mmCIF file of C-alpha atoms in Angstrom:
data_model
loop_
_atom_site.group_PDB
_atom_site.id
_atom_site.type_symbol
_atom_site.label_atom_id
_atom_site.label_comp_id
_atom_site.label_asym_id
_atom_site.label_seq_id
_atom_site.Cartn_x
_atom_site.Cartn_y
_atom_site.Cartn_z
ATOM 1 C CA UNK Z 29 -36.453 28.156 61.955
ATOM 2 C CA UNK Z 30 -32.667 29.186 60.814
ATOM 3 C CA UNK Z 31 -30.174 27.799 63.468
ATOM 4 C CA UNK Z 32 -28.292 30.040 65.727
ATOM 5 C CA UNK Z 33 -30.743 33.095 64.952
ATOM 6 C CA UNK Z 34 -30.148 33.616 61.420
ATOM 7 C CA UNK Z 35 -33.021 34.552 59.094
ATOM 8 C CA UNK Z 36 -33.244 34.297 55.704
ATOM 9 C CA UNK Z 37 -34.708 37.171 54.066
ATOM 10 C CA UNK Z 38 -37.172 36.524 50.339
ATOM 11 C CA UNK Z 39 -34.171 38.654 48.513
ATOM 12 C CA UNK Z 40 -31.421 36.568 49.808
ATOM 13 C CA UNK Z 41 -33.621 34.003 48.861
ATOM 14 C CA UNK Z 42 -34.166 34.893 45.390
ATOM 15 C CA UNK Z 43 -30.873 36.564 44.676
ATOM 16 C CA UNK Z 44 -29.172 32.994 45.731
ATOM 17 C CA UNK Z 45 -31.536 31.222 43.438
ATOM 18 C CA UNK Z 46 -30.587 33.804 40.355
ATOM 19 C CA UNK Z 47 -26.855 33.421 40.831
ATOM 20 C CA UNK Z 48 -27.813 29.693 40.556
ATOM 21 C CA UNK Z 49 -29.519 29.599 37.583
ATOM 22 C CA UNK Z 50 -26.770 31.403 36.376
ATOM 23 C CA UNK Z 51 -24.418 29.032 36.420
ATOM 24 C CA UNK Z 52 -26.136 26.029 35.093
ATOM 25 C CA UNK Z 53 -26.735 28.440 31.926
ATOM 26 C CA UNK Z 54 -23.299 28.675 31.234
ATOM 27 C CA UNK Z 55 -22.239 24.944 32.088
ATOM 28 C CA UNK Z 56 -25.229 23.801 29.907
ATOM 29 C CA UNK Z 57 -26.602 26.170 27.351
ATOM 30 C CA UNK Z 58 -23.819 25.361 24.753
ATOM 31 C CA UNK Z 59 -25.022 21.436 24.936
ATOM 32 C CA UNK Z 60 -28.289 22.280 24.695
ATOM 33 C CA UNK Z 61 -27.774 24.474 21.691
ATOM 34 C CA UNK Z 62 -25.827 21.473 20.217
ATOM 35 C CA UNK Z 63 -28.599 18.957 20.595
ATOM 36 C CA UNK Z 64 -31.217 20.926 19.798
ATOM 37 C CA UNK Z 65 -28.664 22.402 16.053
ATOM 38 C CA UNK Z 66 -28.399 18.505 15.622
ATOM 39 C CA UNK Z 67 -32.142 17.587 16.263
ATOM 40 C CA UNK Z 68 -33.338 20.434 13.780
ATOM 41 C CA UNK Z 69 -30.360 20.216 10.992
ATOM 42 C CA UNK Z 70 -28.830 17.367 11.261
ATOM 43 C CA UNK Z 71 -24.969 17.144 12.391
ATOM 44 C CA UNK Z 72 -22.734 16.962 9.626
ATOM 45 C CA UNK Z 73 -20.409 14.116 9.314
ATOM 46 C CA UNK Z 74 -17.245 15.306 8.994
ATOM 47 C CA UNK Z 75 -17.998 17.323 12.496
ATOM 48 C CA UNK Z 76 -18.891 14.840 14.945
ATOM 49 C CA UNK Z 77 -16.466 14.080 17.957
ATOM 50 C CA UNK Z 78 -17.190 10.626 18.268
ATOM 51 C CA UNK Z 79 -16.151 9.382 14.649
ATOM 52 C CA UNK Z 80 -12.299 8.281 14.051
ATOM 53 C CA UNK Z 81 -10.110 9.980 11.687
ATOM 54 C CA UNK Z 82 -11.182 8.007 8.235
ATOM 55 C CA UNK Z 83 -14.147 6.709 8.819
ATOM 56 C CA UNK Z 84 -17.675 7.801 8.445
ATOM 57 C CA UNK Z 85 -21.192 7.858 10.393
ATOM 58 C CA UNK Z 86 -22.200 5.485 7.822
ATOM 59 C CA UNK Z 87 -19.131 2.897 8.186
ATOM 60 C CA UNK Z 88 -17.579 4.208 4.879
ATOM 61 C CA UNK Z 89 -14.351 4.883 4.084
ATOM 62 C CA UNK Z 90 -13.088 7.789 1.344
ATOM 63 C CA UNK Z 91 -10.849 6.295 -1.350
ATOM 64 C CA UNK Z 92 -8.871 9.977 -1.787
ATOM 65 C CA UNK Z 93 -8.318 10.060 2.042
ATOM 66 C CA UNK Z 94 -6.850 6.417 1.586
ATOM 67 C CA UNK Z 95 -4.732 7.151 -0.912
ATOM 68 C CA UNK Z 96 -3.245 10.052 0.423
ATOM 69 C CA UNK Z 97 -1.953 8.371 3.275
ATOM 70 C CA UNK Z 98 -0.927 5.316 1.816
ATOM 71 C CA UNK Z 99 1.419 7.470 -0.174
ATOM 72 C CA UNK Z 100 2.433 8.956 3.155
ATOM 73 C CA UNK Z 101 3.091 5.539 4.569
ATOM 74 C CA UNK Z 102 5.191 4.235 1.736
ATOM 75 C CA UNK Z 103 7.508 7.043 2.232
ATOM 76 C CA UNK Z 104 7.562 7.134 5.915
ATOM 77 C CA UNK Z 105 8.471 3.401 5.850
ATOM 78 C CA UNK Z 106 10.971 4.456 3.290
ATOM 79 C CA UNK Z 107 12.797 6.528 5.550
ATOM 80 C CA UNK Z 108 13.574 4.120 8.380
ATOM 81 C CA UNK Z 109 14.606 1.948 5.226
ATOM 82 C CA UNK Z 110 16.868 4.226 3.917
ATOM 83 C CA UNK Z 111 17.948 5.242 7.488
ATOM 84 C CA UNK Z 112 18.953 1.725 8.427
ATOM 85 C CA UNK Z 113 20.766 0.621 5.543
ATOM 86 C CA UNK Z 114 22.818 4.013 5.747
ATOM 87 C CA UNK Z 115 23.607 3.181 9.238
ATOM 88 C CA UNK Z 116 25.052 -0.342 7.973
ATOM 89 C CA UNK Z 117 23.700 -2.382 10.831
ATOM 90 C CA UNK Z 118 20.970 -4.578 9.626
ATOM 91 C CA UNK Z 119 20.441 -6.805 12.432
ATOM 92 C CA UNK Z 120 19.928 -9.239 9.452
ATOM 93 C CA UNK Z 121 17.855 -12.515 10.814
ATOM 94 C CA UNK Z 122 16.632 -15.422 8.886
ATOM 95 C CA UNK Z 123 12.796 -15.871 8.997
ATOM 96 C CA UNK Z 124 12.654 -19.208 6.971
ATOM 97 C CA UNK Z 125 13.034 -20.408 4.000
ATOM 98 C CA UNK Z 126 11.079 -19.874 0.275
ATOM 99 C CA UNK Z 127 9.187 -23.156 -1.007
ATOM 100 C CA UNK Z 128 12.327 -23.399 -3.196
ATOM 101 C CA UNK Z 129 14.458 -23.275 -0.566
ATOM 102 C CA UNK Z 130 15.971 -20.088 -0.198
ATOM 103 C CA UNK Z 131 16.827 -18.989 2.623
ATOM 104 C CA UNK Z 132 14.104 -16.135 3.890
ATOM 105 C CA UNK Z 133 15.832 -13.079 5.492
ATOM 106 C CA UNK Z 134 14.337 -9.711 7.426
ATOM 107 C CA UNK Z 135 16.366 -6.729 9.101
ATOM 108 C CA UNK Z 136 15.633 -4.094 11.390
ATOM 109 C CA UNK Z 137 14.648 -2.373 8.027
ATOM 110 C CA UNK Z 138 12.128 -4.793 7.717
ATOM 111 C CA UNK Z 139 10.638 -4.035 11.295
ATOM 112 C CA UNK Z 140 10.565 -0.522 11.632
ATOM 113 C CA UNK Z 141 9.385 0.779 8.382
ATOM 114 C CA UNK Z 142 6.747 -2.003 9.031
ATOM 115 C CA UNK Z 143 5.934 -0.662 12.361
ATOM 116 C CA UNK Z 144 5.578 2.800 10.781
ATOM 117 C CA UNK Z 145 3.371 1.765 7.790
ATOM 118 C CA UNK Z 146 1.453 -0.392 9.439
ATOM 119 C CA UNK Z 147 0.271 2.041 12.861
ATOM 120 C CA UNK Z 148 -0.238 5.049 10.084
ATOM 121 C CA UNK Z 149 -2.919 3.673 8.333
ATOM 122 C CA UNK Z 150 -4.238 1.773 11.350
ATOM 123 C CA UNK Z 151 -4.480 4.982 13.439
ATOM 124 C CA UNK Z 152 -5.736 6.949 10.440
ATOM 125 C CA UNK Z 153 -8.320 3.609 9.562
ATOM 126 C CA UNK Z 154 -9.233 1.798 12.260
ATOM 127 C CA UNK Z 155 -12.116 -0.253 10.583
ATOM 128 C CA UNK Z 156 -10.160 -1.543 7.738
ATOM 129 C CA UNK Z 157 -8.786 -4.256 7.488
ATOM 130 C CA UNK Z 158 -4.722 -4.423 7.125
ATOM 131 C CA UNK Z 159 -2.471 -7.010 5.918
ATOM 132 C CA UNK Z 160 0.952 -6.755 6.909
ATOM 133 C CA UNK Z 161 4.756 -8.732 5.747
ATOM 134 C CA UNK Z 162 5.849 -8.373 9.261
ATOM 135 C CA UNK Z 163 4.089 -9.385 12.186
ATOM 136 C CA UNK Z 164 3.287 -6.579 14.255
ATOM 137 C CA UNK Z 165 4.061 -6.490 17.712
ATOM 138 C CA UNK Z 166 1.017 -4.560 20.640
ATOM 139 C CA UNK Z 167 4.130 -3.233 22.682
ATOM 140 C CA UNK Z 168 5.869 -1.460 19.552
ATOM 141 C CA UNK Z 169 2.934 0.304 19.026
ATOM 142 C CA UNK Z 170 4.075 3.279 17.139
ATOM 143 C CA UNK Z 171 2.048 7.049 18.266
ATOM 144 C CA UNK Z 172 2.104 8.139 14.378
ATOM 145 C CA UNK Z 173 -0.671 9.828 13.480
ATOM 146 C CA UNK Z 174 -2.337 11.633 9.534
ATOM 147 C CA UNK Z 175 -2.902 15.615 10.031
ATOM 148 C CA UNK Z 176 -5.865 14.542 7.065
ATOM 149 C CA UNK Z 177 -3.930 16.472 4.597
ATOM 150 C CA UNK Z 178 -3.881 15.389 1.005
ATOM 151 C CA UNK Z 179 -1.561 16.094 -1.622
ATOM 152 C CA UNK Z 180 -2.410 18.847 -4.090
ATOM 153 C CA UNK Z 181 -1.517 16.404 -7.119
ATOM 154 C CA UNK Z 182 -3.415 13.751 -5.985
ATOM 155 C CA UNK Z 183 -6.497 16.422 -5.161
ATOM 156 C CA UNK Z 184 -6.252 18.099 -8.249
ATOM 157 C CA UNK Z 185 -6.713 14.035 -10.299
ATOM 158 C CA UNK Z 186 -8.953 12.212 -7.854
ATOM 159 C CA UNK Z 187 -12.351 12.825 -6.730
ATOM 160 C CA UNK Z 188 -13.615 11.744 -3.088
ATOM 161 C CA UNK Z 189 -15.135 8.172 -3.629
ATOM 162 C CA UNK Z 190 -16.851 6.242 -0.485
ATOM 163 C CA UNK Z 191 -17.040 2.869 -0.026
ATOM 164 C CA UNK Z 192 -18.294 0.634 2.698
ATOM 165 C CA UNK Z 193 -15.399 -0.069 5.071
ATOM 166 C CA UNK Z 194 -15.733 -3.816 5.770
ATOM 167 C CA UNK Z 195 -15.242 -3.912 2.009
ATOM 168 C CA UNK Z 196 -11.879 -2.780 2.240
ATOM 169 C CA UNK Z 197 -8.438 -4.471 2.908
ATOM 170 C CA UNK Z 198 -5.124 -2.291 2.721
ATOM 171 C CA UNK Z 199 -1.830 -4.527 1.922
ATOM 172 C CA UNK Z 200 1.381 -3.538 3.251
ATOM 173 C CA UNK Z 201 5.234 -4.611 1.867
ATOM 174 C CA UNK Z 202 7.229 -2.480 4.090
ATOM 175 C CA UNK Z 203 10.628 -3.463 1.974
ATOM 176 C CA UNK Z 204 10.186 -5.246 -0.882
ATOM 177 C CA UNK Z 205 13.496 -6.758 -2.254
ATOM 178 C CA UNK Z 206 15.098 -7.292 1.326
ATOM 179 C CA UNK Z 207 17.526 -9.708 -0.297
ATOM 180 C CA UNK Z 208 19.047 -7.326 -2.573
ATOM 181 C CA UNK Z 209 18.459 -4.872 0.366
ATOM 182 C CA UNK Z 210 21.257 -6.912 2.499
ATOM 183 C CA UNK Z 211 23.638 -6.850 -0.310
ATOM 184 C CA UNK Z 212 23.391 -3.006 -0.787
ATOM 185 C CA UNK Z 213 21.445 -3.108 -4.377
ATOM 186 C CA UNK Z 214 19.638 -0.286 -3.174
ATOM 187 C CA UNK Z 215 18.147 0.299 -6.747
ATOM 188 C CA UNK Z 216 15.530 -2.527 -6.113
ATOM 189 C CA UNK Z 217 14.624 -1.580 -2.919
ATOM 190 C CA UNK Z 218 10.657 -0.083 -3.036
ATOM 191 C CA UNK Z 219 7.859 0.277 0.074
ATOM 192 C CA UNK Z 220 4.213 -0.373 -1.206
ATOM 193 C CA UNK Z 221 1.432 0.140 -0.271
ATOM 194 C CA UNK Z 222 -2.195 -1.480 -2.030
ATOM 195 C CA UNK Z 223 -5.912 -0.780 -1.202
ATOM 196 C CA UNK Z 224 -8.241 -3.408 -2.964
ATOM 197 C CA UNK Z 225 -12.580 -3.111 -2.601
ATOM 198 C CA UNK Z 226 -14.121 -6.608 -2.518
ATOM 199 C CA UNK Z 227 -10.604 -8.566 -3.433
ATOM 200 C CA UNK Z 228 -10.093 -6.206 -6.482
ATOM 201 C CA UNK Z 229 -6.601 -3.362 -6.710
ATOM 202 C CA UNK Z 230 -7.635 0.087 -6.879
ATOM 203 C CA UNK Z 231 -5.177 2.016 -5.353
ATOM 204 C CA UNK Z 232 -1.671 1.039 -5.208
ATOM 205 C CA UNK Z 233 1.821 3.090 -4.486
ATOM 206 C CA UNK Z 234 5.399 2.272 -5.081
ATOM 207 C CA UNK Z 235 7.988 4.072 -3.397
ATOM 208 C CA UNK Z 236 12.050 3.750 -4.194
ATOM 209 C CA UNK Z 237 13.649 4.666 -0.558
ATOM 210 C CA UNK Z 238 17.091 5.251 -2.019
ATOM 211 C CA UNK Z 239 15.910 7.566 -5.392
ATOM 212 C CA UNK Z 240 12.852 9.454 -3.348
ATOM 213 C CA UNK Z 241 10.591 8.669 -6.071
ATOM 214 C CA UNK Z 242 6.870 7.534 -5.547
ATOM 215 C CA UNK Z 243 4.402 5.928 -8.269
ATOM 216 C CA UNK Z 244 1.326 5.879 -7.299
ATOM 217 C CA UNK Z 245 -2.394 4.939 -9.111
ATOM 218 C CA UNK Z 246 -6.413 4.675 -8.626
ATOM 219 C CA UNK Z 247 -8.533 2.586 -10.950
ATOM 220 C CA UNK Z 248 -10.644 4.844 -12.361
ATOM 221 C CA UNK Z 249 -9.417 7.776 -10.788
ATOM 222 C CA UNK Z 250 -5.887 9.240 -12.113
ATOM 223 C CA UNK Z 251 -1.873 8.413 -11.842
ATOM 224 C CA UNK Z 252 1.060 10.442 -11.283
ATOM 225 C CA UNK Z 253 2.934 7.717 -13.407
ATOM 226 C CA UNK Z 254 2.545 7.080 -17.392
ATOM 227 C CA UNK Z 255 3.246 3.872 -19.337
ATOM 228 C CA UNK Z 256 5.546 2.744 -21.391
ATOM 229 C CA UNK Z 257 4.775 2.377 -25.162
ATOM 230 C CA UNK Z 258 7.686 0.817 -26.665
ATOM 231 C CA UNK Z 259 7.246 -2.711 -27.037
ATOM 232 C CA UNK Z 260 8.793 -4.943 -29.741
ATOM 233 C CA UNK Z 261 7.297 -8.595 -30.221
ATOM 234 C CA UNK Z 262 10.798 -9.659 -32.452
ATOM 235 C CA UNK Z 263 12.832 -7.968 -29.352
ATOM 236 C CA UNK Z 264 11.260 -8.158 -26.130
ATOM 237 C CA UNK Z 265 12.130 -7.241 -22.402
ATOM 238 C CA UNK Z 266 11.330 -9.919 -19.870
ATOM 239 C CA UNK Z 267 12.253 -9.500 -16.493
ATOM 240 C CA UNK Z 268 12.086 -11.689 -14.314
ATOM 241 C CA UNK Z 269 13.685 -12.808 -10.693
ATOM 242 C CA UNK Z 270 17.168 -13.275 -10.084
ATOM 243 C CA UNK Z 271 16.729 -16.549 -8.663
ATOM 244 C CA UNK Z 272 14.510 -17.669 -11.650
ATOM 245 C CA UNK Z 273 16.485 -16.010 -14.666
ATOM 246 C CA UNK Z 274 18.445 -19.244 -15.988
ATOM 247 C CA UNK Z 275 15.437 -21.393 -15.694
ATOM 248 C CA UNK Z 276 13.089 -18.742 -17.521
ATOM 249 C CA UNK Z 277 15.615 -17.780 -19.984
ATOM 250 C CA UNK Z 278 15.088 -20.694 -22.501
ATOM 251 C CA UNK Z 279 11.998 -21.206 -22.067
ATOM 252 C CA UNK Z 280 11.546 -17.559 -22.435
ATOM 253 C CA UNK Z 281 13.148 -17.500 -26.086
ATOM 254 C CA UNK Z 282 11.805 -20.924 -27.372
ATOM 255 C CA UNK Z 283 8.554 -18.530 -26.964
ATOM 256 C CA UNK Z 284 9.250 -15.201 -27.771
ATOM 257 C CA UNK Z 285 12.051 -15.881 -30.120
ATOM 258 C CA UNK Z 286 16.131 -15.561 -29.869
ATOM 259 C CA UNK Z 287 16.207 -12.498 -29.757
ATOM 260 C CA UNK Z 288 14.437 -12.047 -26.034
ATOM 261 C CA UNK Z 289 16.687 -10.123 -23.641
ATOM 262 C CA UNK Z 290 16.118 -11.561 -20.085
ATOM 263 C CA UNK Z 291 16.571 -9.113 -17.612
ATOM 264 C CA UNK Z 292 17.192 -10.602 -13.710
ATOM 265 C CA UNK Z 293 16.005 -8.478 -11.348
ATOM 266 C CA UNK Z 294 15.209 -8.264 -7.737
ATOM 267 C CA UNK Z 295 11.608 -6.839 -5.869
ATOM 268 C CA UNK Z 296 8.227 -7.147 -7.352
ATOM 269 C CA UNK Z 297 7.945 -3.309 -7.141
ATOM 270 C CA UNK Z 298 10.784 -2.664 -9.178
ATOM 271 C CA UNK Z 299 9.823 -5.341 -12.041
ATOM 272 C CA UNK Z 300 6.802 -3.480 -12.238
ATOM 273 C CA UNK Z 301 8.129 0.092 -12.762
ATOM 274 C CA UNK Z 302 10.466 -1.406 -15.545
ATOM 275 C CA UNK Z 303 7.388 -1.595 -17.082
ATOM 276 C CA UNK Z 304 6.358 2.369 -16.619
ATOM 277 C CA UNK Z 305 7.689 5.614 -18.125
ATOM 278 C CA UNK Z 306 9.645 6.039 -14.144
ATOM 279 C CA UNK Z 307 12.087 8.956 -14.115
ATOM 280 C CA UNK Z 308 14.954 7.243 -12.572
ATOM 281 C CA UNK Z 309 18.511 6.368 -14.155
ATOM 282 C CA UNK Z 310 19.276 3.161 -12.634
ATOM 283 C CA UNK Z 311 15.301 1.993 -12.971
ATOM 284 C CA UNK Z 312 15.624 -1.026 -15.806
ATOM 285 C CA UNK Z 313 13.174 -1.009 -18.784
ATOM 286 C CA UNK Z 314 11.310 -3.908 -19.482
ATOM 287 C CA UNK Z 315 7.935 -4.832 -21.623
ATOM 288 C CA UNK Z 316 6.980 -7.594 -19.719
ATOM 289 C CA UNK Z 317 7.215 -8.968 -16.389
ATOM 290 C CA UNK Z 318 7.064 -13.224 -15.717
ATOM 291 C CA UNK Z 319 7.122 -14.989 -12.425
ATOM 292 C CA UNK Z 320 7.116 -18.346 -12.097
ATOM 293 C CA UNK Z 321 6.313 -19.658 -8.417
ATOM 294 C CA UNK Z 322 4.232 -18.417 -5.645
ATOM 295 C CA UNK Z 323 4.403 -15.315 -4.953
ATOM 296 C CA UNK Z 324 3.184 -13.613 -1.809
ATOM 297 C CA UNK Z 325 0.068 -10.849 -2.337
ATOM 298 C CA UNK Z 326 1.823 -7.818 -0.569
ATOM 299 C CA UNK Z 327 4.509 -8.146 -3.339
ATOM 300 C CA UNK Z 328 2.177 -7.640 -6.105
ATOM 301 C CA UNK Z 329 -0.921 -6.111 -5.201
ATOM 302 C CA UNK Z 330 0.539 -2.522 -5.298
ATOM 303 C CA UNK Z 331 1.780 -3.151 -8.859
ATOM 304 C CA UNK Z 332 -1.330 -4.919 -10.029
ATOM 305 C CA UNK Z 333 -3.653 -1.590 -8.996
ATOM 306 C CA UNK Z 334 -0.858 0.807 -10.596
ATOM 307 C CA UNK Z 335 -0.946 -1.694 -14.050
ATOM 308 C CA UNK Z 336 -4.593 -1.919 -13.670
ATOM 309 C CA UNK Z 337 -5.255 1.761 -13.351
ATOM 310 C CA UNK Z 338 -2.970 2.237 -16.416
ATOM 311 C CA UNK Z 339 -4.635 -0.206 -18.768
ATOM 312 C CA UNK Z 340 -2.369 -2.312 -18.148
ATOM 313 C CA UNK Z 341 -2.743 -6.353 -16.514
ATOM 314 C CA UNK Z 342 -1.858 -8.708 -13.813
ATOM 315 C CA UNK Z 343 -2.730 -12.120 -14.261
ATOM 316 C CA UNK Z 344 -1.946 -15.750 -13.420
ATOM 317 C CA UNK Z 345 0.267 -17.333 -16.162
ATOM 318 C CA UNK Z 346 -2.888 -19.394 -17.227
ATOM 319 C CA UNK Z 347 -4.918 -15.608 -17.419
ATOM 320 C CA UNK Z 348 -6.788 -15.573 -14.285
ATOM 321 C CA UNK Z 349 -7.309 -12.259 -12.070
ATOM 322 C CA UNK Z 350 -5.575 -12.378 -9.003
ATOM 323 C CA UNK Z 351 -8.122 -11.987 -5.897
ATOM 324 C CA UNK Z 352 -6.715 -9.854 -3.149
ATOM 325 C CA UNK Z 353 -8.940 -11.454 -0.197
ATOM 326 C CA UNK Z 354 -8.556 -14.407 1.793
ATOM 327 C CA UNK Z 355 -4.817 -16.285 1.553
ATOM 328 C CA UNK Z 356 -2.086 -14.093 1.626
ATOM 329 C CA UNK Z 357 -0.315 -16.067 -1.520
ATOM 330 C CA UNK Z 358 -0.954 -16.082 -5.107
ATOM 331 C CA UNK Z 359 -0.097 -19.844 -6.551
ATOM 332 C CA UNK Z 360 -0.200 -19.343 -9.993
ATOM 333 C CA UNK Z 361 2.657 -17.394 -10.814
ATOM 334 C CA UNK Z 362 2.312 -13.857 -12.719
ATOM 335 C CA UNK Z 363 2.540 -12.032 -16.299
ATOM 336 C CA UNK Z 364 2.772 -8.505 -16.453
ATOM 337 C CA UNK Z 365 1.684 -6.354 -18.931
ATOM 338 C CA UNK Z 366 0.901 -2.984 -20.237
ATOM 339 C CA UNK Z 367 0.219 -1.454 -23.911
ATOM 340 C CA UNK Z 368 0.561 -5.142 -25.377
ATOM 341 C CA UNK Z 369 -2.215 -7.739 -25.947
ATOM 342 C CA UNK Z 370 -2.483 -9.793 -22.534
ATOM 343 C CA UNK Z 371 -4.339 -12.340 -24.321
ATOM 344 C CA UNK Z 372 -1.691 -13.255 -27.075
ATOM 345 C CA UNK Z 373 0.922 -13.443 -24.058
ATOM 346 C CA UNK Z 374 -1.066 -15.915 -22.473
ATOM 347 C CA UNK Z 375 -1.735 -17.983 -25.328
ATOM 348 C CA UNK Z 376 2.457 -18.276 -25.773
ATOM 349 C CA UNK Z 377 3.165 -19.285 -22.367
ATOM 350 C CA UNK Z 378 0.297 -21.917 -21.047
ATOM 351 C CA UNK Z 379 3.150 -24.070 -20.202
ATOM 352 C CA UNK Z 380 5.845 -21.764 -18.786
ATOM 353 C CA UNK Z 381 5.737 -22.567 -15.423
ATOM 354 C CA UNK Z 382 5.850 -26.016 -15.642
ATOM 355 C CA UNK Z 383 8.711 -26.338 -18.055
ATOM 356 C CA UNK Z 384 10.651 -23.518 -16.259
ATOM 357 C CA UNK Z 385 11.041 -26.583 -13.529
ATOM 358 C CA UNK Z 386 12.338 -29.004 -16.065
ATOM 359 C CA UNK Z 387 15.137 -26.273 -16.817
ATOM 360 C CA UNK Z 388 18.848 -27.336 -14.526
#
């Protein structure tokens, strides 16, 4: 019996019912459509909610996509680079010292391009792996973010590739060169970027801050850069470090002859465009590039994937590839090389390194 002398009629009833189903049609009915469109056709990857920007239902990660924001991150971290050193205040810090004893230095140049580079291509890739220069503070987390657009040049010479995400590890110099950096050589000043599959450089980008120009490469997918075909085994260009050229130099000639020109340089990005057909007046010309220490892997793995993409090569001084997994430094020292026989240079210099030390 209805309290207080109320009765409920069968149309109240019924209308009250109809209004309900109503409204659970419209809350519902567009999730039910969507399970029942993914249960008969299959949702599509690129369209579910749940996946992050870069990665795929099957844990992959697309090559083209990577590149494309690697070159993005090179020149964003080129702008707070440029920015900073126009500003003149460094906030120049000493981080150590080199194994031969130079002193080690990093700016606020250093930390914020880092900071930019680094959250870009985390945010954008979350399941790959990223190796960094600069340590990289959780408060300074930096709310940068891809829009997943991609270049027309690089769309128009590389095809989507996937591969497996844990396969992947993304290497990061957010100012290469900070030495020269702090004594306004802006010419050697580049932000790089490297992707390597299984240890191996595919994709690699080199970006000059101060000139606004931006090599980049993918092994076995296309360049925006060209060589350099111009070598002359009676003349050659070596360059080499700054702080190595008087011990290389006559070593260098006892090898290659008198006539080698030793060019000192600073930045492992720059010594590697010397080697490349690079559009920029102030960018040095070389045919080969020598170091003779350790070296860290950020500092060469951009140039390695650029060389290796060209036909070009990378090696130890003794010939060996260069792995980009595990420790972050290469012990063996480096030859670079493109449009000359690799082989023939490493057959000159199987004792460079060590007699480079004898040198005063």
């Amino acid at each position: 019996m209805a309290p207080m002398g109320i009765r409920l009629s069968p149309l109240g009833v019924a209308v009250f019912c109809l209004l309900g189903l109503g409204v659970l049609y419209h809350l519902y009915s567009g999730f039910l459509a969507g399970r029942l469109a993914f249960f008969v056709l299959g949702e599509q990857a690129g369209d579910s909610p749940d996946l992050a920007p870069g990665s795929s239902p099957e844990g992959s990660v697309d090559l083209r996509e990577l590149l494309a924001v690697s070159v993005l991150a090179a020149v964003k971290g080129g702008e707070e680079v440029k920015r900073v050193r126009e500003s003149n205040v460094l906030n120049e810090q000493a981080k150590g010292k080199t194994r031969e004893g130079a002193e080690e230095k990093m700016t606020i140049g250093d930390v914020l391009s880092n900071r930019k580079m680094f959250y870009l291509l985390k945010n954008a890739f979350p399941s790959v792996q990223i190796n960094t220069e600069e340590h990289v503070d959780a408060p300074d987390k930096d709310a940068v973010f891809w829009d997943r657009s991609i270049p027309e040049d690089i769309k128009k010479k590389i095809q989507p590739k996937m591969v497996p995400a844990e396969s992947v590890t993304v290497w990061i110099d957010p100012l290469d060169a900070t030495q020269e950096y702090t004594e306004d050589l802006r010419q050697y000043v580049t932000t790089m970027v490297c992707v390597a599959v299984n240890g191996e450089p595919v994709i690699g980008v080199i970006h000059k801050p101060f000139s606004a120009y931006t090599a980049w490469a993918m092994v076995d997918g296309g360049s925006n850069v060209k060589a350099r075909s111009s070598y002359n085994e009676r003349t050659p260009r070596i360059i080499v470090s700054r702080s190595h050229a008087g011990k290389v130099e006559q070593v260098a000639q006892q090898t290659f002859g008198n006539k080698t020109v030793i060019i000192p340089a600073g930045g492992a990005g720059y010594k590697v465009l010397a080697l490349l057909d690079v559009p920029d007046k102030k960018q040095e010309k070389a045919d080969v590039y020598i170091h003779v220490t350790y070296i860290k892997k950020w500092d060469i793995c951009a140039g390695n994937a650029v060389l290796k993409a060209l036909g070009g090569h990378m090696t130890t001084l003794t010939g060996e590839e260069i792995s980009y997994t595990g420790s972050d430094g290469n012990e063996g020292g480096l030859l670079a090389s493109i449009d000359v026989n690799h082989q023939e240079l490493i057959n000159k210099l199987p004792d460079l390194e060590k007699a480079s030390h004898k040198q005063t």
